Amino acid sequence: MATFQSVSSVLQPVKMATRAAMFTFSKFRYFPILKHGVAKFSVSSNLLNASALEPGYSRDPGEVFFKENVQTLLERLTGRDCDKVFHNRKLGERLEPPKYELLTQAEVDHVMAEMEVKLKRKLQMPPLLKERDPIKKIYSFNPELQGFDDSKYVFINISQGITNRNREVVVRDPNGVLREASWEERQRMCQIYFPVPGRKINVPKMFEEGNIQSCLDRDEFEFVLDRACAQFDPDDPEYISVTRKTYDFVDENTKYTSLRPTRHFGPMVLHLVLSKKMDNLLFHFINSKDIDAAANLVRLFHTVADDTSPTEVDEFQLIENYIQGPALKKPALELAWQSFLEIEKQRREVHSQQNNASN
Amino acid sequence: MASAIPTFTKIGKVIRLNKHGCTNRPFYHIVVQKTKDNFDGPVIEQVGSYDAMPNSQNEKLVAVNFERVQYWLAQGAGMSNPVAQLLGLSGFLPNHPQTLIQSWKNRREPPRERKLQPIKGIAPPLDNPKI
């Protein structure tokens, strides 16, 4: 286990952030970590930025998500269930049976190190960002060009060496205005000329109102979230609305186990903490006797709320203080906590009895 | 600046539209070619594309590798009239006088509409919103 520790400390999320590399993996797309892009969004008193605060977020999610301590807490909450992370996905590709090989210890360590890297990639969390502001830039207005054509001309710069985020896409309207393309136009054009696997040119019907609900009713959370990741950018208003709908649905029906080992669990937890809905999750953790996770959740709450890391070392005390203090669903949580403590006490008694008996 | 760049040269390399696609469905490649070569002959470099048929959002898509266009113009390549017009519309070059003349003519007298019949069961007729 010592080898795992050293490898994970090397592959810190901060190093990935500074690289801002584009990860593409077969059908599902991973995000460049928009570290420098977020700096532009961070502090502004613009009225438009209030849209992210409307659904009840206490803070700008982009600020909070990329902090190192938040990232480590989210990673710890996600855990690393290798079986579930690497499970066979039904993507219409040919499934291969598992291979069994005879290896020396050194080879095993080598393979394990490779698996660590793959695990980190598969568990890279899609960022939680504010909605992007609509593009409004106008380059020139030439009313003398009215009548040259009935349709718009959309120009895209297909030079090599620029990312799709920075690519110049301009539109010449029939009224003679030369403007920058809107986000939807820009995404469509980039997908036509630089296709990303798993992404459709027009938004799939699955993401429309009624259709998402039917997907969620069938418990297909991972599928919806993965497809949203592939289709949209993380600051796309559609992506934010789809993911929020999914997270809220999962929270209301407490179906956390299906999302627990996936890369979406971290953003979901952060969303719940920011919108002050984390009590259901805490209840779930206490009931499933996962005290580490419960303690990490409370630590995350404190980090997000006022940037403090709580001073209690004892996890039980930490959770008690939270339940007595900032919790919103006190009755249910207290009940669950009391019953857990009793079970824990009985377990310790039985354990000590067994020890005495064996001695 | 546009007057310093010859938009048509008799010899040398030229950036122009090569028509591909099929009947009633033109699709142009923006290419750099030697003037004397045929449209289906050897091409030095393809530098973009222009889709002359408007899509369902009433857009005509033009993809241009502006970096390479800049390079070839600096190497002394000429440009054909339509390419210069397209680049003028995109803002890379100033507006071409031909575009202005054509716009003025269209406003004075709307262009003749071709009677495009919808193909039953496959595509609806194009929506042609007037300005």
Short mmCIF file of N, CA and C in Angstrom, two decimals, chain A residues 140 142-160 168 170 172 174-175 178 185 188-189 192-193 202, chain B residues 47-50 54-55 57-67 86 88-91 95 99-100 103 106-107 128-131:
data_model
loop_
_atom_site.label_atom_id
_atom_site.label_comp_id
_atom_site.label_asym_id
_atom_site.label_seq_id
_atom_site.Cartn_x
_atom_site.Cartn_y
_atom_site.Cartn_z
N SER A 140 -17.66 44.97 -36.97
CA SER A 140 -17.93 46.12 -37.83
C SER A 140 -19.38 46.08 -38.28
N ASN A 142 -21.59 47.24 -41.49
CA ASN A 142 -21.55 47.75 -42.86
C ASN A 142 -22.93 47.70 -43.48
N PRO A 143 -23.74 48.73 -43.27
CA PRO A 143 -25.09 48.70 -43.84
C PRO A 143 -25.09 48.71 -45.36
N GLU A 144 -23.95 49.13 -45.95
CA GLU A 144 -23.90 49.15 -47.43
C GLU A 144 -23.87 47.74 -48.00
N LEU A 145 -23.64 46.71 -47.12
CA LEU A 145 -23.60 45.33 -47.61
C LEU A 145 -24.96 44.66 -47.55
N GLN A 146 -25.98 45.35 -47.12
CA GLN A 146 -27.30 44.72 -47.05
C GLN A 146 -27.76 44.35 -48.44
N GLY A 147 -28.21 43.12 -48.57
CA GLY A 147 -28.70 42.66 -49.87
C GLY A 147 -27.70 41.78 -50.58
N PHE A 148 -26.46 41.64 -50.05
CA PHE A 148 -25.51 40.79 -50.77
C PHE A 148 -25.94 39.33 -50.74
N ASP A 149 -26.67 38.95 -49.69
CA ASP A 149 -27.18 37.57 -49.61
C ASP A 149 -28.30 37.50 -48.58
N ASP A 150 -29.13 36.48 -48.69
CA ASP A 150 -30.21 36.28 -47.74
C ASP A 150 -29.77 35.52 -46.50
N SER A 151 -28.66 34.80 -46.62
CA SER A 151 -28.27 33.94 -45.48
C SER A 151 -27.01 34.49 -44.81
N LYS A 152 -26.79 34.04 -43.58
CA LYS A 152 -25.60 34.42 -42.84
C LYS A 152 -24.39 33.69 -43.42
N TYR A 153 -23.25 34.31 -43.31
CA TYR A 153 -21.99 33.63 -43.61
C TYR A 153 -21.25 33.42 -42.31
N VAL A 154 -20.92 32.17 -42.01
CA VAL A 154 -20.19 31.87 -40.78
C VAL A 154 -18.77 31.47 -41.16
N PHE A 155 -17.80 32.22 -40.67
CA PHE A 155 -16.40 31.95 -40.98
C PHE A 155 -15.72 31.36 -39.76
N ILE A 156 -14.96 30.29 -40.00
CA ILE A 156 -14.19 29.71 -38.90
C ILE A 156 -12.74 29.61 -39.33
N ASN A 157 -11.85 29.89 -38.43
CA ASN A 157 -10.41 29.86 -38.70
C ASN A 157 -9.90 28.46 -38.41
N ILE A 158 -9.50 27.74 -39.48
CA ILE A 158 -9.09 26.35 -39.27
C ILE A 158 -7.57 26.22 -39.18
N SER A 159 -6.89 27.27 -38.73
CA SER A 159 -5.44 27.16 -38.54
C SER A 159 -5.12 26.12 -37.48
N GLN A 160 -3.94 25.53 -37.60
CA GLN A 160 -3.48 24.56 -36.61
C GLN A 160 -2.95 25.30 -35.40
N GLU A 168 -11.17 31.58 -33.79
CA GLU A 168 -11.99 32.72 -34.24
C GLU A 168 -13.14 32.21 -35.08
N VAL A 170 -16.52 33.96 -36.75
CA VAL A 170 -17.27 35.21 -36.93
C VAL A 170 -18.44 34.97 -37.86
N ARG A 172 -21.18 36.98 -40.54
CA ARG A 172 -21.61 38.19 -41.27
C ARG A 172 -23.09 38.03 -41.51
N PRO A 174 -27.01 39.11 -42.73
CA PRO A 174 -27.51 39.76 -43.94
C PRO A 174 -27.68 41.28 -43.80
N ASN A 175 -27.75 41.78 -42.54
CA ASN A 175 -27.88 43.24 -42.40
C ASN A 175 -26.53 43.93 -42.37
N LEU A 178 -20.81 42.44 -38.82
CA LEU A 178 -19.80 41.39 -38.65
C LEU A 178 -19.59 41.21 -37.15
N GLU A 185 -23.40 28.80 -31.91
CA GLU A 185 -22.85 28.76 -33.27
C GLU A 185 -21.41 28.28 -33.24
N ARG A 188 -21.12 24.59 -32.55
CA ARG A 188 -21.55 23.80 -33.71
C ARG A 188 -20.46 23.79 -34.78
N MET A 189 -19.88 24.96 -35.05
CA MET A 189 -18.85 25.05 -36.07
C MET A 189 -17.62 24.25 -35.69
N ILE A 192 -18.25 20.67 -36.26
CA ILE A 192 -18.27 20.27 -37.66
C ILE A 192 -16.85 20.09 -38.18
N TYR A 193 -15.98 21.05 -37.88
CA TYR A 193 -14.64 21.02 -38.48
C TYR A 193 -13.59 20.34 -37.62
N ASN A 202 -25.83 18.96 -33.38
CA ASN A 202 -26.99 19.59 -32.74
C ASN A 202 -27.26 18.93 -31.41
N VAL B 47 -6.86 25.26 -48.62
CA VAL B 47 -6.70 26.27 -47.57
C VAL B 47 -8.06 26.59 -46.95
N GLY B 48 -9.08 25.83 -47.35
CA GLY B 48 -10.39 26.07 -46.75
C GLY B 48 -11.50 25.46 -47.58
N SER B 49 -12.72 25.74 -47.17
CA SER B 49 -13.87 25.26 -47.92
C SER B 49 -14.98 26.28 -47.81
N TYR B 50 -15.89 26.23 -48.79
CA TYR B 50 -17.03 27.15 -48.79
C TYR B 50 -18.24 26.36 -49.24
N PRO B 54 -27.14 27.07 -48.18
CA PRO B 54 -27.41 27.40 -46.77
C PRO B 54 -27.97 26.19 -46.03
N ASN B 55 -27.57 26.03 -44.76
CA ASN B 55 -28.01 24.86 -44.00
C ASN B 55 -29.35 25.16 -43.30
N GLN B 57 -30.00 26.23 -40.50
CA GLN B 57 -30.01 27.50 -39.76
C GLN B 57 -29.79 28.68 -40.69
N ASN B 58 -29.93 28.47 -41.99
CA ASN B 58 -29.74 29.52 -42.99
C ASN B 58 -28.35 30.13 -42.92
N GLU B 59 -27.35 29.26 -42.74
CA GLU B 59 -25.98 29.73 -42.69
C GLU B 59 -25.21 29.13 -43.85
N LYS B 60 -24.27 29.94 -44.42
CA LYS B 60 -23.33 29.38 -45.38
C LYS B 60 -21.99 29.26 -44.68
N LEU B 61 -21.47 28.05 -44.60
CA LEU B 61 -20.27 27.82 -43.80
C LEU B 61 -19.02 28.00 -44.62
N VAL B 62 -18.11 28.80 -44.09
CA VAL B 62 -16.83 29.03 -44.76
C VAL B 62 -15.73 28.73 -43.76
N ALA B 63 -14.86 27.79 -44.10
CA ALA B 63 -13.72 27.51 -43.25
C ALA B 63 -12.48 27.99 -43.97
N VAL B 64 -11.66 28.81 -43.32
CA VAL B 64 -10.45 29.34 -43.96
C VAL B 64 -9.28 29.20 -43.01
N ASN B 65 -8.18 28.69 -43.54
CA ASN B 65 -6.95 28.61 -42.75
C ASN B 65 -6.21 29.93 -42.95
N PHE B 66 -6.57 30.94 -42.14
CA PHE B 66 -6.07 32.29 -42.37
C PHE B 66 -4.57 32.39 -42.29
N GLU B 67 -3.99 31.51 -41.46
CA GLU B 67 -2.53 31.55 -41.33
C GLU B 67 -1.86 31.21 -42.65
N LEU B 86 -15.10 36.72 -50.39
CA LEU B 86 -15.35 35.97 -49.15
C LEU B 86 -14.48 36.48 -48.01
N GLY B 88 -13.23 39.36 -47.76
CA GLY B 88 -13.72 40.69 -47.35
C GLY B 88 -14.90 40.58 -46.42
N LEU B 89 -15.80 39.64 -46.72
CA LEU B 89 -16.96 39.46 -45.85
C LEU B 89 -16.53 38.98 -44.46
N SER B 90 -15.45 38.19 -44.43
CA SER B 90 -15.03 37.65 -43.13
C SER B 90 -14.33 38.68 -42.27
N GLY B 91 -13.91 39.80 -42.88
CA GLY B 91 -13.21 40.82 -42.11
C GLY B 91 -11.71 40.71 -42.21
N ASN B 95 -13.81 45.20 -47.44
CA ASN B 95 -14.91 44.77 -48.30
C ASN B 95 -14.55 44.98 -49.76
N THR B 99 -18.66 43.19 -53.97
CA THR B 99 -19.73 42.89 -53.01
C THR B 99 -20.65 44.09 -52.86
N LEU B 100 -20.04 45.28 -52.79
CA LEU B 100 -20.85 46.48 -52.62
C LEU B 100 -21.74 46.72 -53.84
N SER B 103 -24.55 44.14 -53.82
CA SER B 103 -25.57 44.46 -52.80
C SER B 103 -26.49 45.56 -53.29
N ASN B 106 -28.82 44.29 -55.89
CA ASN B 106 -29.86 43.44 -55.33
C ASN B 106 -30.92 44.26 -54.62
N ARG B 107 -30.50 45.34 -54.00
CA ARG B 107 -31.48 46.18 -53.32
C ARG B 107 -32.35 46.91 -54.32
N ASN B 128 -36.50 31.24 -47.30
CA ASN B 128 -35.69 32.34 -47.79
C ASN B 128 -36.16 33.66 -47.20
N PRO B 129 -35.76 33.98 -45.95
CA PRO B 129 -36.28 35.22 -45.37
C PRO B 129 -35.67 36.42 -46.05
N LYS B 130 -36.53 37.35 -46.45
CA LYS B 130 -36.03 38.58 -47.06
C LYS B 130 -35.54 39.50 -45.94
N ILE B 131 -34.71 40.43 -46.32
CA ILE B 131 -34.13 41.30 -45.30
C ILE B 131 -35.22 42.15 -44.67
#
